[in-house]
Amino acid sequence: LLVHLAASLGWFGADVVLGVLAVTGFVSADPALVAACYTALHVFAVPVLLTLGLASLASGLVLGLASRWGVVRTRWVLVKLVVNLVLVALVPVLLQPRLAEVAQQARRVDAGLVERLGRIPLDLLFPAFVSGTALLVASVLAIWKPRGPTRRRCPVSPATVRPSRPGPGRGGVGSVHDG
């Protein structure tokens, strides 16, 4: 659990830092600062996001397989798995090529840098905010744990089912429903 929490929170923290770099590069008029922000994004974003995302995925799978929640037994775990897979897949497919493109342009720091970059800075704002939002949703699901099995419910072994304790209002001895 500690590895999963550290990787997932680190992933969210990396998204925040990458978001700050993307926004700073987007709003700055100083070509040197713009180049520094996009160079830092190019150097650090892909390895950090992939490492933390894959660590979160692997530790989440281990936790799912070893717990009563399973990997595809409940909707909230399945949603977290899909969010993780999509975000990890988007890093090399969409983010890495855009970062390589912006880094190529940022090598020549001059007054025309912002014009050469064109729409790329705007495109780099979305990954950090979309990923950060998706990771917050996954965190809320992990805390809230909404009930509901998936359609393909895995059989539950008796060892993983905890007996419910009857109490007031639940049909137990001394409840209102005793007749």
mmCIF file of C-alpha atoms in Angstrom:
data_model
loop_
_atom_site.group_PDB
_atom_site.id
_atom_site.type_symbol
_atom_site.label_atom_id
_atom_site.label_comp_id
_atom_site.label_asym_id
_atom_site.label_seq_id
_atom_site.Cartn_x
_atom_site.Cartn_y
_atom_site.Cartn_z
ATOM 1 C CA LEU A 1 0.000 0.000 0.000
ATOM 2 C CA LEU A 2 2.856 2.376 0.855
ATOM 3 C CA VAL A 3 4.473 1.888 -2.586
ATOM 4 C CA HIS A 4 1.137 2.462 -4.305
ATOM 5 C CA LEU A 5 0.437 5.630 -2.310
ATOM 6 C CA ALA A 6 3.953 6.990 -2.849
ATOM 7 C CA ALA A 7 3.852 6.322 -6.597
ATOM 8 C CA SER A 8 0.336 7.719 -7.032
ATOM 9 C CA LEU A 9 0.936 10.838 -4.943
ATOM 10 C CA GLY A 10 4.299 11.338 -6.633
ATOM 11 C CA TRP A 11 2.566 11.076 -10.007
ATOM 12 C CA PHE A 12 0.048 13.738 -8.972
ATOM 13 C CA GLY A 13 2.871 15.935 -7.637
ATOM 14 C CA ALA A 14 4.797 15.540 -10.900
ATOM 15 C CA ASP A 15 1.681 16.631 -12.794
ATOM 16 C CA VAL A 16 1.448 19.750 -10.630
ATOM 17 C CA VAL A 17 5.109 20.633 -11.291
ATOM 18 C CA LEU A 18 4.715 19.957 -15.020
ATOM 19 C CA GLY A 19 1.580 22.095 -15.021
ATOM 20 C CA VAL A 20 3.497 24.966 -13.424
ATOM 21 C CA LEU A 21 6.246 24.661 -16.045
ATOM 22 C CA ALA A 22 3.697 24.525 -18.885
ATOM 23 C CA VAL A 23 1.782 27.562 -17.604
ATOM 24 C CA THR A 24 4.990 29.527 -17.005
ATOM 25 C CA GLY A 25 6.199 28.737 -20.524
ATOM 26 C CA PHE A 26 2.799 29.688 -21.918
ATOM 27 C CA VAL A 27 2.426 33.077 -20.198
ATOM 28 C CA SER A 28 6.035 34.288 -20.182
ATOM 29 C CA ALA A 29 7.272 36.811 -22.708
ATOM 30 C CA ASP A 30 10.943 36.139 -21.843
ATOM 31 C CA PRO A 31 12.352 33.780 -24.510
ATOM 32 C CA ALA A 32 15.028 32.438 -22.130
ATOM 33 C CA LEU A 33 12.417 31.520 -19.490
ATOM 34 C CA VAL A 34 10.150 29.956 -22.140
ATOM 35 C CA ALA A 35 13.066 27.882 -23.455
ATOM 36 C CA ALA A 36 14.062 26.818 -19.920
ATOM 37 C CA CYS A 37 10.507 25.698 -19.056
ATOM 38 C CA TYR A 38 10.068 23.639 -22.209
ATOM 39 C CA THR A 39 13.555 22.175 -22.003
ATOM 40 C CA ALA A 40 12.864 21.075 -18.414
ATOM 41 C CA LEU A 41 9.542 19.543 -19.526
ATOM 42 C CA HIS A 42 11.292 17.654 -22.315
ATOM 43 C CA VAL A 43 14.027 16.321 -20.033
ATOM 44 C CA PHE A 44 11.929 15.320 -17.024
ATOM 45 C CA ALA A 45 8.275 14.784 -17.966
ATOM 46 C CA VAL A 46 8.326 11.492 -19.848
ATOM 47 C CA PRO A 47 10.714 9.483 -17.613
ATOM 48 C CA VAL A 48 9.126 10.753 -14.383
ATOM 49 C CA LEU A 49 5.514 10.243 -15.497
ATOM 50 C CA LEU A 50 6.187 6.809 -16.974
ATOM 51 C CA THR A 51 8.128 5.609 -13.930
ATOM 52 C CA LEU A 52 5.522 6.791 -11.434
ATOM 53 C CA GLY A 53 2.587 5.705 -13.604
ATOM 54 C CA LEU A 54 3.970 2.207 -14.131
ATOM 55 C CA ALA A 55 4.862 1.895 -10.434
ATOM 56 C CA SER A 56 1.307 2.916 -9.546
ATOM 57 C CA LEU A 57 -0.090 0.435 -12.071
ATOM 58 C CA ALA A 58 2.066 -2.474 -10.869
ATOM 59 C CA SER A 59 1.475 -1.817 -7.175
ATOM 60 C CA GLY A 60 -2.252 -1.323 -7.803
ATOM 61 C CA LEU A 61 -2.468 -4.659 -9.593
ATOM 62 C CA VAL A 62 -0.656 -6.389 -6.735
ATOM 63 C CA LEU A 63 -2.980 -4.743 -4.201
ATOM 64 C CA GLY A 64 -6.041 -5.656 -6.267
ATOM 65 C CA LEU A 65 -5.015 -9.265 -6.607
ATOM 66 C CA ALA A 66 -4.237 -9.558 -2.899
ATOM 67 C CA SER A 67 -7.338 -7.828 -1.542
ATOM 68 C CA ARG A 68 -11.044 -8.478 -1.361
ATOM 69 C CA TRP A 69 -11.635 -5.661 -3.839
ATOM 70 C CA GLY A 70 -10.020 -7.575 -6.710
ATOM 71 C CA VAL A 71 -8.900 -6.013 -9.966
ATOM 72 C CA VAL A 72 -12.141 -6.227 -11.953
ATOM 73 C CA ARG A 73 -14.561 -7.220 -9.202
ATOM 74 C CA THR A 74 -15.773 -3.693 -8.349
ATOM 75 C CA ARG A 75 -16.428 -0.717 -10.578
ATOM 76 C CA TRP A 76 -14.281 1.745 -8.659
ATOM 77 C CA VAL A 77 -11.164 -0.423 -8.945
ATOM 78 C CA LEU A 78 -11.869 -1.016 -12.635
ATOM 79 C CA VAL A 79 -12.255 2.731 -13.229
ATOM 80 C CA LYS A 80 -8.943 3.380 -11.468
ATOM 81 C CA LEU A 81 -7.271 0.705 -13.611
ATOM 82 C CA VAL A 82 -8.626 2.215 -16.837
ATOM 83 C CA VAL A 83 -7.590 5.744 -15.783
ATOM 84 C CA ASN A 84 -4.075 4.506 -15.010
ATOM 85 C CA LEU A 85 -3.738 2.579 -18.290
ATOM 86 C CA VAL A 86 -4.990 5.505 -20.379
ATOM 87 C CA LEU A 87 -2.746 8.068 -18.678
ATOM 88 C CA VAL A 88 0.346 5.869 -18.931
ATOM 89 C CA ALA A 89 -0.368 5.138 -22.609
ATOM 90 C CA LEU A 90 -0.845 8.831 -23.457
ATOM 91 C CA VAL A 91 2.635 9.799 -22.216
ATOM 92 C CA PRO A 92 4.654 8.143 -25.028
ATOM 93 C CA VAL A 93 1.886 8.418 -27.629
ATOM 94 C CA LEU A 94 0.914 12.096 -27.330
ATOM 95 C CA LEU A 95 3.087 13.905 -24.803
ATOM 96 C CA GLN A 96 6.549 12.715 -25.816
ATOM 97 C CA PRO A 97 6.279 13.793 -29.500
ATOM 98 C CA ARG A 98 4.969 17.241 -28.514
ATOM 99 C CA LEU A 99 7.745 17.705 -25.985
ATOM 100 C CA ALA A 100 10.374 16.686 -28.532
ATOM 101 C CA GLU A 101 8.938 19.220 -30.954
ATOM 102 C CA VAL A 102 8.930 22.051 -28.406
ATOM 103 C CA ALA A 103 12.465 21.185 -27.246
ATOM 104 C CA GLN A 104 13.697 21.363 -30.846
ATOM 105 C CA GLN A 105 12.287 24.879 -31.178
ATOM 106 C CA ALA A 106 13.578 25.949 -27.746
ATOM 107 C CA ARG A 107 17.196 25.206 -28.713
ATOM 108 C CA ARG A 108 17.360 28.554 -30.486
ATOM 109 C CA VAL A 109 16.546 31.203 -27.895
ATOM 110 C CA ASP A 110 15.646 34.460 -29.588
ATOM 111 C CA ALA A 111 12.789 36.941 -29.849
ATOM 112 C CA GLY A 112 11.032 34.735 -32.448
ATOM 113 C CA LEU A 113 10.810 31.679 -30.167
ATOM 114 C CA VAL A 114 7.212 32.297 -29.067
ATOM 115 C CA GLU A 115 6.106 32.706 -32.688
ATOM 116 C CA ARG A 116 7.959 29.547 -33.789
ATOM 117 C CA LEU A 117 6.278 27.535 -31.059
ATOM 118 C CA GLY A 118 2.857 28.420 -32.415
ATOM 119 C CA ARG A 119 0.073 26.336 -30.800
ATOM 120 C CA ILE A 120 2.376 23.879 -29.006
ATOM 121 C CA PRO A 121 2.378 25.765 -25.657
ATOM 122 C CA LEU A 122 -1.423 25.653 -25.573
ATOM 123 C CA ASP A 123 -1.348 21.923 -26.343
ATOM 124 C CA LEU A 124 1.047 21.354 -23.425
ATOM 125 C CA LEU A 125 -1.327 22.917 -20.898
ATOM 126 C CA PHE A 126 -3.883 20.126 -21.240
ATOM 127 C CA PRO A 127 -1.871 17.032 -20.238
ATOM 128 C CA ALA A 128 -1.054 18.219 -16.721
ATOM 129 C CA PHE A 129 -4.590 19.425 -16.021
ATOM 130 C CA VAL A 130 -6.355 16.417 -17.543
ATOM 131 C CA SER A 131 -4.002 13.969 -15.853
ATOM 132 C CA GLY A 132 -4.187 15.783 -12.531
ATOM 133 C CA THR A 133 -7.991 15.795 -12.645
ATOM 134 C CA ALA A 134 -8.115 12.094 -13.554
ATOM 135 C CA LEU A 135 -5.734 11.261 -10.704
ATOM 136 C CA LEU A 136 -7.875 13.254 -8.268
ATOM 137 C CA VAL A 137 -10.943 11.295 -9.419
ATOM 138 C CA ALA A 138 -9.022 8.044 -8.871
ATOM 139 C CA SER A 139 -8.038 9.236 -5.386
ATOM 140 C CA VAL A 140 -11.634 10.088 -4.505
ATOM 141 C CA LEU A 141 -12.723 6.636 -5.692
ATOM 142 C CA ALA A 142 -10.021 5.007 -3.561
ATOM 143 C CA ILE A 143 -11.225 6.849 -0.467
ATOM 144 C CA TRP A 144 -14.971 6.694 -1.105
ATOM 145 C CA LYS A 145 -15.058 3.112 -2.496
ATOM 146 C CA PRO A 146 -18.559 3.236 -3.983
ATOM 147 C CA ARG A 147 -20.340 -0.096 -3.851
ATOM 148 C CA GLY A 148 -21.256 -2.013 -6.926
ATOM 149 C CA PRO A 149 -19.829 -5.072 -8.591
ATOM 150 C CA THR A 150 -18.936 -5.132 -12.239
ATOM 151 C CA ARG A 151 -21.159 -7.210 -14.536
ATOM 152 C CA ARG A 152 -18.504 -9.909 -14.555
ATOM 153 C CA ARG A 153 -18.368 -10.533 -10.847
ATOM 154 C CA CYS A 154 -15.624 -12.880 -9.798
ATOM 155 C CA PRO A 155 -16.599 -15.558 -7.329
ATOM 156 C CA VAL A 156 -15.738 -14.633 -3.779
ATOM 157 C CA SER A 157 -14.147 -17.246 -1.609
ATOM 158 C CA PRO A 158 -15.587 -17.651 1.898
ATOM 159 C CA ALA A 159 -12.217 -16.648 3.363
ATOM 160 C CA THR A 160 -12.501 -13.134 1.872
ATOM 161 C CA VAL A 161 -16.074 -12.462 2.988
ATOM 162 C CA ARG A 162 -16.436 -10.908 6.411
ATOM 163 C CA PRO A 163 -19.597 -11.862 8.256
ATOM 164 C CA SER A 164 -21.816 -8.883 8.887
ATOM 165 C CA ARG A 165 -22.507 -8.008 12.468
ATOM 166 C CA PRO A 166 -26.178 -7.501 13.163
ATOM 167 C CA GLY A 167 -26.889 -4.448 15.190
ATOM 168 C CA PRO A 168 -29.615 -1.956 15.884
ATOM 169 C CA GLY A 169 -31.732 -1.453 12.780
ATOM 170 C CA ARG A 170 -30.034 -4.309 10.919
ATOM 171 C CA GLY A 171 -32.254 -7.179 11.985
ATOM 172 C CA GLY A 172 -30.106 -8.257 14.938
ATOM 173 C CA VAL A 173 -31.199 -9.097 18.441
ATOM 174 C CA GLY A 174 -32.803 -6.085 20.082
ATOM 175 C CA SER A 175 -33.561 -4.328 16.804
ATOM 176 C CA VAL A 176 -36.826 -2.668 15.926
ATOM 177 C CA HIS A 177 -37.505 -5.470 13.419
ATOM 178 C CA ASP A 178 -37.637 -8.221 16.067
ATOM 179 C CA GLY A 179 -41.103 -9.620 16.314
#
